[in-house]
Every structure is written in C-alpha cells, then in structure tokens.
Short mmCIF file of C-alpha atoms in Angstrom, two decimals:
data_model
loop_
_atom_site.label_atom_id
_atom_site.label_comp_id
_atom_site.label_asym_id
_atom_site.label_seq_id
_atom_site.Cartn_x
_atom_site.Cartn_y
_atom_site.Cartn_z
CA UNK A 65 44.86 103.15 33.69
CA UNK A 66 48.48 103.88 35.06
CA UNK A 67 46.29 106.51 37.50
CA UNK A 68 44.37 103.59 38.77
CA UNK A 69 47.54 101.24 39.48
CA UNK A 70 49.15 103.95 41.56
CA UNK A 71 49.87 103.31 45.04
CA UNK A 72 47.79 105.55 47.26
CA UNK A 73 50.26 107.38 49.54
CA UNK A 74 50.58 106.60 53.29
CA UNK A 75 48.84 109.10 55.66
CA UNK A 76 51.61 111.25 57.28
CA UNK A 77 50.82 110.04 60.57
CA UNK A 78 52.63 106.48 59.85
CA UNK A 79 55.91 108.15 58.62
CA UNK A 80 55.59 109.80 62.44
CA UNK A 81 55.02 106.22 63.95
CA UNK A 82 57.98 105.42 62.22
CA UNK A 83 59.81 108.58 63.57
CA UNK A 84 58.59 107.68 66.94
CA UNK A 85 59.88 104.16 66.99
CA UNK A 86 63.48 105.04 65.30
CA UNK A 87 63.75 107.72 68.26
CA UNK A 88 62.72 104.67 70.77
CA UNK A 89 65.39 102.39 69.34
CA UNK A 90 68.12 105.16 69.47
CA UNK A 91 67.18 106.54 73.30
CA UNK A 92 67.26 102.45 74.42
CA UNK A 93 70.63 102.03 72.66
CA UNK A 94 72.05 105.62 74.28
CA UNK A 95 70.56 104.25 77.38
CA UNK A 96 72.03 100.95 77.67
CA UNK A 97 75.03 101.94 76.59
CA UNK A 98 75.47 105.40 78.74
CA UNK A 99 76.68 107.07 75.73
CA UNK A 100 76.07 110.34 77.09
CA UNK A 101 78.07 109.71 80.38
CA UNK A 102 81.10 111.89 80.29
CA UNK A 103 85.02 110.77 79.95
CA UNK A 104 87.01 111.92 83.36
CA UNK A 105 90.00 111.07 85.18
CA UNK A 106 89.24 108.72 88.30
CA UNK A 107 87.97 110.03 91.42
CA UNK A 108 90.65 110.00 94.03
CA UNK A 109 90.19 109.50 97.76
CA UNK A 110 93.27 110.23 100.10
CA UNK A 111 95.31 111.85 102.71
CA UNK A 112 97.21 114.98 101.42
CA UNK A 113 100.86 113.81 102.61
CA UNK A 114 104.47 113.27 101.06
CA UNK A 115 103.46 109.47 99.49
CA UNK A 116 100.48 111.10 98.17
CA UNK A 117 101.85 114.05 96.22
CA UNK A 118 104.47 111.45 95.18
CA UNK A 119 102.07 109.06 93.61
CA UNK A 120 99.80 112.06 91.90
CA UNK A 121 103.48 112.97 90.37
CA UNK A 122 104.74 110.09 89.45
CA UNK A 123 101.49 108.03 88.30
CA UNK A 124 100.17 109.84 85.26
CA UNK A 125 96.51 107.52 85.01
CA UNK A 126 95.16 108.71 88.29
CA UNK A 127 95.14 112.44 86.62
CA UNK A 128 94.51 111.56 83.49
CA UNK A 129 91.02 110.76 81.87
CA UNK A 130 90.28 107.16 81.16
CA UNK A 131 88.83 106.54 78.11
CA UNK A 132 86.69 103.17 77.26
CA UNK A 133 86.29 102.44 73.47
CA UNK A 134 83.07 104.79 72.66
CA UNK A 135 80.50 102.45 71.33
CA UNK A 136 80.47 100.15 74.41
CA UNK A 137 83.23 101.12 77.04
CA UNK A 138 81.00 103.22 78.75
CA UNK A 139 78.66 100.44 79.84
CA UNK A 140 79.46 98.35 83.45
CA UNK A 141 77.48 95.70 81.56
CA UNK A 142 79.34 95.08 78.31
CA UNK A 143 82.49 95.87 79.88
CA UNK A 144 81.93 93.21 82.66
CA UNK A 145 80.63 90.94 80.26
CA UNK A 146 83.51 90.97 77.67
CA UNK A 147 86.12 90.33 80.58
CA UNK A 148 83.74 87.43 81.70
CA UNK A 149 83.84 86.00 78.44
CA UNK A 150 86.74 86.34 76.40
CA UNK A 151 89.14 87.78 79.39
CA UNK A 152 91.30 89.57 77.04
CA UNK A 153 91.84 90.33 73.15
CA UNK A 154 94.88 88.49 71.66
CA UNK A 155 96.57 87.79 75.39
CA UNK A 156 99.90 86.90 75.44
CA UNK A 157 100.88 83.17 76.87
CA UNK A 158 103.73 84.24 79.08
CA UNK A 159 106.15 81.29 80.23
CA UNK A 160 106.09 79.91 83.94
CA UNK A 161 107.17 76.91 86.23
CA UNK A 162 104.35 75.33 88.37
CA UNK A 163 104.88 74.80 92.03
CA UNK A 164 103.04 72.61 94.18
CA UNK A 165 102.77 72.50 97.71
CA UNK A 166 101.59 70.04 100.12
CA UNK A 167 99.59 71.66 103.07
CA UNK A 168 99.07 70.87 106.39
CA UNK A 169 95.80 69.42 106.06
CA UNK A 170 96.69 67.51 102.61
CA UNK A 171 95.59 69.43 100.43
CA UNK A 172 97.77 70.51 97.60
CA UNK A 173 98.34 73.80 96.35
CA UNK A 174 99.87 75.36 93.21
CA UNK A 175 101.13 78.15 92.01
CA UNK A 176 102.49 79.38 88.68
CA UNK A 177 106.50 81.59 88.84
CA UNK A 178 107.26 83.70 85.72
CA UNK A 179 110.69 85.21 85.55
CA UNK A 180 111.10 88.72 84.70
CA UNK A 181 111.87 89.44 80.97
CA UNK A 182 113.11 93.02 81.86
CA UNK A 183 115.41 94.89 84.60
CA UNK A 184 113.73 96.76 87.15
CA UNK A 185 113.18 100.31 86.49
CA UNK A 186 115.09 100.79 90.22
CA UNK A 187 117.26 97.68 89.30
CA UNK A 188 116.25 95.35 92.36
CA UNK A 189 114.99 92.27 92.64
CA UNK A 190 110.80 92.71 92.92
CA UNK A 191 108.22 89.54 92.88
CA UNK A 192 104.72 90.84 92.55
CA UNK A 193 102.29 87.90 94.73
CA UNK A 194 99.20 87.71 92.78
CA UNK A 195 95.75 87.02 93.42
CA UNK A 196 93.34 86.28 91.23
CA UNK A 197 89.11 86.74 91.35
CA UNK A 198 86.89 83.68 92.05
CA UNK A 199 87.25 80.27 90.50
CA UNK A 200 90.05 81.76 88.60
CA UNK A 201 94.21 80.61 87.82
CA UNK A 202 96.98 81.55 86.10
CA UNK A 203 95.28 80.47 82.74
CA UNK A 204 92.97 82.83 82.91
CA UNK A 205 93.34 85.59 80.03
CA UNK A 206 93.50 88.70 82.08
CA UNK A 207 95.86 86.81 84.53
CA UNK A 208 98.19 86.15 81.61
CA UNK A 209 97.92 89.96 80.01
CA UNK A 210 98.83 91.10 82.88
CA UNK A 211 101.77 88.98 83.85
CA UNK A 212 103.34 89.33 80.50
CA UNK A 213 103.04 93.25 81.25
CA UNK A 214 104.53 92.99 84.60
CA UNK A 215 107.20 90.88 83.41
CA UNK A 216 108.38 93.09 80.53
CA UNK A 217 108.56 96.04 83.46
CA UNK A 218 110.97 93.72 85.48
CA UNK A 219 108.61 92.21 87.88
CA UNK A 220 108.86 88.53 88.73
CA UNK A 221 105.11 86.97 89.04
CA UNK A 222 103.92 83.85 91.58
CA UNK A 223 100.20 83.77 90.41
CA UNK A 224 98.07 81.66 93.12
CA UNK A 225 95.74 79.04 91.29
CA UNK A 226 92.90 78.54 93.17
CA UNK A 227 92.35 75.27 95.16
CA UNK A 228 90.11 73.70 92.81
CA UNK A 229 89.98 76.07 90.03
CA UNK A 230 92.13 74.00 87.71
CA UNK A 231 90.38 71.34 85.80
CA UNK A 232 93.41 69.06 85.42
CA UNK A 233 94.61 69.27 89.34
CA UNK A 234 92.88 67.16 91.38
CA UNK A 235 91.63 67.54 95.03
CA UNK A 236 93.85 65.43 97.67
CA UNK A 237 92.20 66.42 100.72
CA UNK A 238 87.94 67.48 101.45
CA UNK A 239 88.46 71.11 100.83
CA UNK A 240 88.25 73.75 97.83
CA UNK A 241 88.97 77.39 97.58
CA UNK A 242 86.46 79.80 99.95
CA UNK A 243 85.63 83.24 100.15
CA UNK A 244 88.48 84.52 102.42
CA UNK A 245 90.66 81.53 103.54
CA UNK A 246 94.41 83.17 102.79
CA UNK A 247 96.38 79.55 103.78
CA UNK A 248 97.30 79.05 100.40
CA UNK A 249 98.30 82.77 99.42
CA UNK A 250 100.79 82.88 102.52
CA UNK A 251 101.82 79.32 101.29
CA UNK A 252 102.83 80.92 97.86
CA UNK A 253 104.51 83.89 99.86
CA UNK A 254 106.20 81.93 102.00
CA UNK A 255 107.78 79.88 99.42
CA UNK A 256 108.98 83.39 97.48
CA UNK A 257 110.51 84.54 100.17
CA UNK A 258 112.25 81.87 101.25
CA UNK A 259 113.49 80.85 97.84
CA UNK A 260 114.48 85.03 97.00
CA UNK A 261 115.78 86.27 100.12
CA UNK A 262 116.65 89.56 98.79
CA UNK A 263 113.17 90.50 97.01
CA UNK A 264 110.90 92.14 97.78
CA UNK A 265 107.16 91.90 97.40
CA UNK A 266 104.15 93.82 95.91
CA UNK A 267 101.36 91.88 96.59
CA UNK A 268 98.15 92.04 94.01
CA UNK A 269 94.91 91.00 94.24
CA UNK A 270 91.56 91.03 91.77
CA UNK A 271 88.02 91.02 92.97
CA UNK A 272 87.75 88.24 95.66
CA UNK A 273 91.79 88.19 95.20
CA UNK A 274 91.55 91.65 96.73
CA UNK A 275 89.64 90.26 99.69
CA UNK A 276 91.75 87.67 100.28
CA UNK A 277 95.52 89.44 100.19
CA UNK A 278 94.18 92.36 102.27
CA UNK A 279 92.86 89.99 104.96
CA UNK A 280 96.38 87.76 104.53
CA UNK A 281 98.00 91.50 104.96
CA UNK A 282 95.63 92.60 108.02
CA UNK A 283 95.99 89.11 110.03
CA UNK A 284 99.55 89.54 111.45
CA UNK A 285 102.26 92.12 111.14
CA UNK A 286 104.63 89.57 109.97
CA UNK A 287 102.80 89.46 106.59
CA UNK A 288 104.04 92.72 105.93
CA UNK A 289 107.26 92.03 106.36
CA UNK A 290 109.21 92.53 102.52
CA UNK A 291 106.05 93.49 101.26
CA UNK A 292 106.69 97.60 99.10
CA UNK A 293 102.69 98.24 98.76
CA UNK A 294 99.22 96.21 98.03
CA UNK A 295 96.56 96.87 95.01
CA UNK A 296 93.33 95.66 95.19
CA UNK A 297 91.01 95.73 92.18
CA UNK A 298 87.51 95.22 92.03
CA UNK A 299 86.45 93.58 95.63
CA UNK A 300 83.70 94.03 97.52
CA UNK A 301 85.13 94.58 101.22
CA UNK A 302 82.18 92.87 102.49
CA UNK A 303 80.47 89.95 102.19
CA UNK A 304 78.02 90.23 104.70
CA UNK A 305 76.84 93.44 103.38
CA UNK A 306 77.60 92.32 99.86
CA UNK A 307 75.15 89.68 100.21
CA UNK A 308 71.74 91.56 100.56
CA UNK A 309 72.81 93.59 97.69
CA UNK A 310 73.46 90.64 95.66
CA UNK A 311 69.38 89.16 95.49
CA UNK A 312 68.74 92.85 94.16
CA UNK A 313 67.56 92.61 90.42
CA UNK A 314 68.97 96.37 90.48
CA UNK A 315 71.60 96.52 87.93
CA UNK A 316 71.16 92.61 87.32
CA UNK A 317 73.19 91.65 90.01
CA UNK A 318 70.68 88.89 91.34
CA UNK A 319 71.17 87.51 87.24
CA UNK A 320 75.12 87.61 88.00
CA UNK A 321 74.71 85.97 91.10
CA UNK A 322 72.92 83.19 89.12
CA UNK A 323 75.49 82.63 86.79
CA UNK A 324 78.57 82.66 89.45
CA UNK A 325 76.46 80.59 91.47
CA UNK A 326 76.37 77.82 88.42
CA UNK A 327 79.99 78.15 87.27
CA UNK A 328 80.71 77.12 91.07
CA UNK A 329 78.18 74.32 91.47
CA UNK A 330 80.31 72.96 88.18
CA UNK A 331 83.53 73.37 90.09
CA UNK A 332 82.68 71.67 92.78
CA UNK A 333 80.17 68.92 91.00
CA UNK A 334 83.93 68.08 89.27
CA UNK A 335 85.55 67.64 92.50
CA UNK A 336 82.52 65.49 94.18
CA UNK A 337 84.16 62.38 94.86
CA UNK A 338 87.40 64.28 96.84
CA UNK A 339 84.67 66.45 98.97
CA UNK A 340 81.69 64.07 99.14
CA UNK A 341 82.81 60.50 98.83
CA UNK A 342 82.13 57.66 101.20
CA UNK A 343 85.61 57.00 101.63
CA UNK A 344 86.81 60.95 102.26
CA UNK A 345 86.90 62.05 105.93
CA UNK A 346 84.20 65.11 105.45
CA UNK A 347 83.84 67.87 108.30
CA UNK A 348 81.62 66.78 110.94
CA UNK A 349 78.62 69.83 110.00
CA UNK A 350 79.34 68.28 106.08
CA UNK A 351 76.33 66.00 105.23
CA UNK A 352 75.16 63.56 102.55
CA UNK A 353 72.17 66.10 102.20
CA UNK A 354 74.18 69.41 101.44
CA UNK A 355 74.77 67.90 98.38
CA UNK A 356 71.50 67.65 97.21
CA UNK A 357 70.88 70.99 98.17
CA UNK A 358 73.56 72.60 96.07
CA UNK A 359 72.06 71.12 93.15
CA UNK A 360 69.09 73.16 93.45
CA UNK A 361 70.90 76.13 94.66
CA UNK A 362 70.62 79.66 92.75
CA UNK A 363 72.52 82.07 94.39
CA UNK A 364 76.26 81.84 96.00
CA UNK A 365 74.98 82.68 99.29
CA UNK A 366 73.07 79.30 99.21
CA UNK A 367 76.51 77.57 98.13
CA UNK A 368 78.28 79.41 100.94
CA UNK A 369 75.73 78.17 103.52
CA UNK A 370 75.90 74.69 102.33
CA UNK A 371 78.69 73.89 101.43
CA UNK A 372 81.82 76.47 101.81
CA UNK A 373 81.66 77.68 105.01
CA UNK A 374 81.38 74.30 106.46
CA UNK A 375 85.21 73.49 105.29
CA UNK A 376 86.47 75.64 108.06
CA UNK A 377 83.32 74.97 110.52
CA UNK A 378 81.64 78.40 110.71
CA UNK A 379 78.52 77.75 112.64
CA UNK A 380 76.23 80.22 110.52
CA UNK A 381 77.19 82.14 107.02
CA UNK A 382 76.62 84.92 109.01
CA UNK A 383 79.54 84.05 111.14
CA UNK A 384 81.70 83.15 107.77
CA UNK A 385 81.31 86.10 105.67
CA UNK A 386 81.88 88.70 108.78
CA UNK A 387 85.50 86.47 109.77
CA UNK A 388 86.44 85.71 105.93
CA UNK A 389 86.07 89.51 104.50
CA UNK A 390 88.57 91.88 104.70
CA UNK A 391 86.66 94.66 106.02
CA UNK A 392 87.86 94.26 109.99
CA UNK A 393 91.57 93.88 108.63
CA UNK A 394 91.94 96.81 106.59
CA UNK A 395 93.24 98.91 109.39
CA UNK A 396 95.55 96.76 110.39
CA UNK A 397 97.60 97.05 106.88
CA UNK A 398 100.48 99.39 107.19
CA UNK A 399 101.98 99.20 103.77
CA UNK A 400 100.69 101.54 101.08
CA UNK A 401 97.51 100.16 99.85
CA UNK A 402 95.61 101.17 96.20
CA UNK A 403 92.19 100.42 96.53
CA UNK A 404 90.62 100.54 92.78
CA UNK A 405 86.44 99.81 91.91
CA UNK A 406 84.73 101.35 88.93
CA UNK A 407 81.33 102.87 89.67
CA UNK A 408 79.79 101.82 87.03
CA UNK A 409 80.59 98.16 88.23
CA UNK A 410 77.55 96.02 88.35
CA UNK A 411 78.43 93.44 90.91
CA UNK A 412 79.85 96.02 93.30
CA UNK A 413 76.73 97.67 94.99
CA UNK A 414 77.90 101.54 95.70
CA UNK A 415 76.86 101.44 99.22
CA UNK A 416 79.73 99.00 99.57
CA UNK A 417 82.42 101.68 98.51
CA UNK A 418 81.90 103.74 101.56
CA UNK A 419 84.30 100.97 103.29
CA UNK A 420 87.45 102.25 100.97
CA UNK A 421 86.29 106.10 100.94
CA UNK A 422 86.20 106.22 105.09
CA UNK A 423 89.05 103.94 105.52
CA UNK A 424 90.92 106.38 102.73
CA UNK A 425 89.97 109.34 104.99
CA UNK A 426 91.21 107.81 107.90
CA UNK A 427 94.94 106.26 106.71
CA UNK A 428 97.43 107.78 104.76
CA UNK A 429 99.12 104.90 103.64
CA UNK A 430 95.59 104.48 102.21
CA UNK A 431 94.25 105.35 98.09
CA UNK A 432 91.13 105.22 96.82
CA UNK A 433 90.82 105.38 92.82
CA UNK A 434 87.50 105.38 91.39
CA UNK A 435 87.06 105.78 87.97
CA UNK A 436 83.65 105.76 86.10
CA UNK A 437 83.71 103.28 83.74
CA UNK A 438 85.35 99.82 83.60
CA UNK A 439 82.48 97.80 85.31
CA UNK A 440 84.14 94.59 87.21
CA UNK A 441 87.56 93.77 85.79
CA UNK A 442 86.76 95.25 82.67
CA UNK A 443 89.01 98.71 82.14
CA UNK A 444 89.30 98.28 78.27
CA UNK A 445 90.63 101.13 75.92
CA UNK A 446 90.12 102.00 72.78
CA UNK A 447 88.87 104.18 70.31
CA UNK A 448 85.23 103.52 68.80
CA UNK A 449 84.69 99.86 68.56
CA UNK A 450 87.80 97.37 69.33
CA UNK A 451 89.60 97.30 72.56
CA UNK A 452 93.30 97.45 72.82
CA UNK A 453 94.94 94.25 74.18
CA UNK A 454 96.31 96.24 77.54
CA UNK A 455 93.70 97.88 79.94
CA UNK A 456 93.96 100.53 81.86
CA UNK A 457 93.78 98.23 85.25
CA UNK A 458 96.69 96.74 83.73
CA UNK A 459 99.19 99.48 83.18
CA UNK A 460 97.72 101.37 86.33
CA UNK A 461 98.91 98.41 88.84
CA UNK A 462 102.48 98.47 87.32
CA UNK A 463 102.61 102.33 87.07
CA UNK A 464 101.82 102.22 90.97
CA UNK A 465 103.95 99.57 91.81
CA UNK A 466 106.93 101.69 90.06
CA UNK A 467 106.16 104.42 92.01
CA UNK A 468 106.31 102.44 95.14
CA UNK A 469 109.67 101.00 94.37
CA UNK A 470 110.80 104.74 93.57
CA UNK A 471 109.72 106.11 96.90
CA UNK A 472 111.42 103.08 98.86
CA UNK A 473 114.27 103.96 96.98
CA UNK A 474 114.54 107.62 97.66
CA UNK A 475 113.69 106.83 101.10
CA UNK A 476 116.65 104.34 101.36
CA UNK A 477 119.08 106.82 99.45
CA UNK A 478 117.94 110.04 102.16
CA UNK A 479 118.83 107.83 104.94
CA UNK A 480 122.04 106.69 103.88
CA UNK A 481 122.67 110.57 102.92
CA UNK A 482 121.82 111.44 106.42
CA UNK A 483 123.31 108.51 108.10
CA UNK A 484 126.89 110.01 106.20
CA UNK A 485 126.79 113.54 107.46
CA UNK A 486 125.92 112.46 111.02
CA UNK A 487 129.38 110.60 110.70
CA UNK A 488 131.20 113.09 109.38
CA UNK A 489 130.01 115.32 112.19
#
C-alpha cells in the first residue's frame, strides 16, 4: 500500500529546467547590475605640466580606485536612480541665510549663504559659488551633503536656487530657469564679491549647473576675476548634440527624458498664472497655444521648443541649445577647470565626452576625470549593500579645491621670495 502512495520521482530533465532557469535569473541579475565590471581608479585626461603633477600629488582620489558598494554601485542605473530619489542617506541640514535679489527684468532671485564651520586649510577667506543640476535648490539632499562637507573644510557656500525651482517662492516676472541663461549665477557672484572683498572664489557646478558656470566663466574675462579654479560634474557640454541622443531608448535615456520632461511640465504648470496669465506681459513668440502643447509634451526638447527658449526669444531650439551650452565657451576659461562624468552614466551619451577629452588635450589649465562607475550624480561608497552618507563626488570637489588653494599659495609665497632677493640685489 505505502508502495502505491509514493510519489513517482520527477524525470531528471525538470531538475535541468530548473538549473537552466536559476542560471537565467543569476546571468540577468550579473547583467543588470555589471557585477563583473572591474574596480579602477578614474581615467585621467590632461596636459603633463607643473599644475598637473601638483594635483596627481596632492589629490589622492584621482589615483586611487573608486569603489561603489558591490551589490549595486556598479550599475549607472541604480546609482542614478538612488540620487534621483532619495539624494542622499541621512544628509545633514546645514544652516544658511537666504538672499534675494531683484533683477533687471523683475524677476527675483535667491540664493542660500552658509558660513564656514572650519578654518581654511591655507587660512584665507574662500566662498565656493555653487550650481546646482536642473529644477534643483539648496534643499536638495546632495546640495546639502555637500555644503555641510565644504563647510567643515572652511569653505563658505552661496548655493543658487533655481528661478522657479522652489515651491514656496513665487514668480514676479514671465520667466523661469533655462538651459544656459547664467544672469542669476553672476547675480549671486556679484553679490559675494561685493559683500567679501577679500575672498576668493571656487566656482561649482552639477550637471546642467556645470553648463551653466562654465558658460558664465567663458562669456567675459571679467568672470574670472577672484575666481582659484572651476569643477564641473556630470554635464553634458552640449545640448544640441545631447538632444538626438536623448530620443535613444539605448541605455533608457528616451525613459529619463520622459520623466525630466514631467517633473518640469509640474514646475512650470505651478508657476502658470506668473508665465501665462492674461494680465502678465508674455514675450511676443509666447502664445496662448504653447500652453496646450506642453501638456501633451514627452520629451524636454518639446518643452524647450515651446516654451523655454522663447523667454529669451531664440528663433529656433536649434538656435537656443547651440548659444545656451557651454561647448563654444570652454576655451575661453583660463582658470583651472575639473571636468568630472562617469561612463557608466546613463543620461550622458559617450559620444558627448569627446568635448572634455579634446578640449583636455588641448589646455593645460584643463582635467578630465572619468571614472567608471557613479552613473549621473550618483558616486556612492560603500561596502556590499548600504552607501556611506559622503560620496566620492563629494570629497573629490573639496580635495581639488584644496589643492587649488595650495598651488595659489605656493605661487604667491615664490613670488614674494623672488620679489625679496631681486631687492636685496
């Protein structure tokens, strides 16, 4: 009887379909999360000269390998992702002042000032002009891990907020944030220098930060002036080029593109009445039916042509994105410049990173650091599953800027040497 009630075993060719689909499981998760891609330091693109063996010296990170948490670090994706979502892990809420200023046009513009907690590792008087990526403010969790790091190294911080970013600032004139308009950053600088005559600046910028403080750099050689060195992290040089790239489904950029393309429709849905009301005096090329079109628009490009470029009446996005990028300033920038994308970053096509590695070859105030992993303003550490609270983009910035500030200073103290023994002969 017990004989009859047994179970009859499987054939052998189920416990390989079973075999089969473990194996399937494991190569998609190895896959997606590039678990076999190797650790390394960045790759680094420059001209051998003294400020170059100076920085290699003196900035430990861009030798040393950079290592994402293992489970996850190593994909663009998740990386990206986590910074898009939660910013930060337990980020600091550092303590500012906000400024506002009243523009020419009538719009107003803010900015947040934190104080430095620290002295300066050369003991002088430093205000780092930052930045930040699209849509984004002071508020913002990277923004605030960050400036709390900065200002425990002796850095004061003026962090731009956006025109239009902040939910509880209104609009007072027809006009938002755009791609490359740098009025507002020089506003902010401007104001810091006036108010610190003796600082000096490094100026920072994050993805379309980046664009934006290299083209405010590159427009006149008067925006130079005070300023020790430039970092820009995570931009895309080029938003002309940028934008074919960006309705590829390759690496999921035209899904990325979706979602910015929604956050900003919500931005500037909240500000409708200050850019589209009856009684607001719109842009002449601004009309009742863009408005209806950027409800049913998918993509930022289809914002841009709409809506953005027409606050600074561009006649064609074509004409917009080539005179808002960066890309025909960059050689006008004669400050030491840090360039820094991760190639693993999914919003950053790689074709666009030629623009940093021929300008890199061609300047030597010019370096280009380009690490694997970090995907787009990602950079987390750790060791298997948990990132640390600092990132590597974090402590990189401030290791360069340190640097910097110790070459000006060694420069300033051989000069003085040599200024001496010319007297005394």
């Amino acid at each position: 009887m017990n004989a009859m009630l047994e179970t009859p075993e499987l054939p052998a060719v189920f416990d390989g379909v079973k075999l089969a689909a473990v194996a399937a499981v494991l190569y998609v998760i190895v896959r997606c999360l590039n678990l076999k891609s190797p650790t390394a330091p960045p790759d680094l693109y420059f001209q051998d000269s003294g400020l170059s063996r100076f920085l290699l010296k003196s900035c430990p990170l861009l030798t040393k390998e950079y290592i994402p948490p293992l489970i996850w670090g190593k994909s663009g994706h998740i990386q990206t992702a986590l910074y898009g979502k939660m910013g930060r892990v337990r980020s600091p809420h550092p303590y500012g002042h906000r400024k506002f200023i009243t523009m020419s046009d009538g719009a107003t513009s803010t900015f947040d000032l934190f104080e430095p907690l620290a002295e300066h590792c050369v003991g002088d008087d430093i205000t780092m002009v930052i930045c930040p990526g699209i849509a984004n403010h002071s508020e913002k969790q990277y923004i605030r891990t960050f400036v709390d790091y900065a200002q425990k190294n002796g850095y004061r911080c003026a962090v731009l907020n956006h025109l239009g970013a902040l939910p509880n600032i209104e609009l007072t004139s027809p006009r938002m944030f755009t791609y490359g308009c740098t009025w507002e950053f020089g506003a902010m600088v401007n104001y810091i220098k006036k108010t610190y005559p003796l600082t000096q600046l490094v100026v920072v910028g994050f993805s379309l930060g980046g664009n934006i403080v290299c083209k405010y750099l590159g427009e006149t050689q008067a925006n130079q002036e005070k300023v020790l060195c430039c970092v820009s992290v995570c931009q895309g040089y080029s938003a002309l080029r940028a934008q074919e790239t960006f309705m590829q489904w390759d690496q999921c950029r035209r899904f990325y593109n979706f979602l910015m393309a929604d956050n900003m429709k919500k931005i500037i849905l909240s500000h409708r009445q200050a850019l589209f009301g009856d009684h607001v005096k719109k842009p002449q090329s601004l009309e009742d039916t863009d408005l209806s079109r950027l409800y049913t628009a998918t993509s930022l490009m289809q914002i841009d042509d709409n809506v953005m470029r027409k606050f600074h009446g561009y006649n064609s996005l074509k004409e917009y994105y080539e005179e808002e990028s960066c890309m025909r300033y960059l050689h006008r920038i004669y400050v030491p410049l840090m360039l820094v994308n991760a190639a693993d970053d999914p919003l950053v096509h790689e074709s666009l990173l030629t623009i940093p590695k021929s300008l890199s070859e061609k300047r030597e105030n010019v370096m280009f650091v380009l690490p694997l992993h970090g995907g787009h303003l990602g950079f987390f550490e750790g060791s298997v599953l948990f990132p640390e609270p600092l990132t590597w983009m974090d402590k990189l910035v401030v290791e360069y800027a340190n640097a910097i500030c110790q070459w000006e200073r060694n420069k300033s103290q051989c000069s003085d040497t040599e200024q001496v023994e010319a007297e005394l002969e």
